[in-house]
Amino acid sequence: MIRLWLWPVVIALLSALGLIAGLVSDGAGDWLSWTLLAVPVVIGCHGLARGRAAKQPPNAAMARPANRS
């Protein structure tokens, strides 16, 4: 159960820290907030890319046999 919730909780904490840093600080805090708020976006894009790559066959021409009747 803990293993299932570990990464979502870590991502939520990083997002919350990024939001707080963006609200209460300037300068380096802005950079910190941008970095921490970019983490979920990067993870989501990586997951989308992996999902699309897994659905496509490596070579579509080789995957479908030719009908030679």
Short mmCIF file of C-alpha atoms in Angstrom, two decimals:
data_model
loop_
_atom_site.label_atom_id
_atom_site.label_comp_id
_atom_site.label_asym_id
_atom_site.label_seq_id
_atom_site.Cartn_x
_atom_site.Cartn_y
_atom_site.Cartn_z
CA MET A 1 0.00 0.00 0.00
CA ILE A 2 2.80 2.43 0.85
CA ARG A 3 4.57 1.60 -2.39
CA LEU A 4 1.46 2.46 -4.37
CA TRP A 5 1.12 5.94 -2.84
CA LEU A 6 4.79 6.87 -2.49
CA TRP A 7 5.34 8.64 -5.83
CA PRO A 8 1.97 10.43 -6.01
CA VAL A 9 2.60 11.81 -2.51
CA VAL A 10 6.13 12.91 -3.47
CA ILE A 11 4.83 14.65 -6.59
CA ALA A 12 2.07 16.35 -4.57
CA LEU A 13 4.58 17.58 -1.98
CA LEU A 14 6.90 18.94 -4.68
CA SER A 15 3.95 20.72 -6.30
CA ALA A 16 2.83 22.20 -2.99
CA LEU A 17 6.36 23.39 -2.21
CA GLY A 18 6.57 24.94 -5.67
CA LEU A 19 3.30 26.79 -5.18
CA ILE A 20 4.35 28.06 -1.75
CA ALA A 21 7.78 29.12 -3.02
CA GLY A 22 6.14 31.02 -5.88
CA LEU A 23 3.81 32.84 -3.55
CA VAL A 24 6.19 33.89 -0.79
CA SER A 25 9.54 34.55 -2.43
CA ASP A 26 11.26 36.41 -5.25
CA GLY A 27 14.43 35.78 -7.23
CA ALA A 28 15.74 32.32 -6.41
CA GLY A 29 12.33 31.34 -5.04
CA ASP A 30 10.80 31.97 -8.44
CA TRP A 31 13.32 29.65 -10.05
CA LEU A 32 12.65 27.06 -7.38
CA SER A 33 8.90 27.28 -7.95
CA TRP A 34 9.28 26.92 -11.74
CA THR A 35 11.52 23.91 -11.26
CA LEU A 36 9.27 22.19 -8.73
CA LEU A 37 6.12 22.88 -10.73
CA ALA A 38 7.77 21.53 -13.90
CA VAL A 39 8.37 18.13 -12.29
CA PRO A 40 4.77 16.84 -12.70
CA VAL A 41 4.66 18.15 -16.28
CA VAL A 42 7.89 16.34 -17.18
CA ILE A 43 6.69 13.12 -15.54
CA GLY A 44 3.37 13.34 -17.40
CA CYS A 45 5.03 13.95 -20.77
CA HIS A 46 7.41 11.07 -20.14
CA GLY A 47 4.50 8.78 -19.33
CA LEU A 48 2.64 9.83 -22.48
CA ALA A 49 5.70 9.21 -24.64
CA ARG A 50 6.25 5.79 -23.11
CA GLY A 51 2.59 4.85 -23.54
CA ARG A 52 2.50 5.84 -27.19
CA ALA A 53 5.75 4.03 -27.92
CA ALA A 54 4.46 0.85 -26.29
CA LYS A 55 1.24 0.85 -28.36
CA GLN A 56 2.96 1.13 -31.74
CA PRO A 57 4.59 -1.93 -33.28
CA PRO A 58 8.29 -1.49 -34.08
CA ASN A 59 7.70 -1.81 -37.81
CA ALA A 60 4.13 -1.61 -39.10
CA ALA A 61 5.00 -3.20 -42.45
CA MET A 62 6.47 -6.26 -40.74
CA ALA A 63 3.57 -6.58 -38.29
CA ARG A 64 0.91 -7.08 -40.97
CA PRO A 65 1.42 -10.03 -43.33
CA ALA A 66 0.86 -9.38 -47.04
CA ASN A 67 -2.20 -10.91 -48.65
CA ARG A 68 -0.82 -12.84 -51.63
CA SER A 69 -3.73 -14.95 -52.82
#
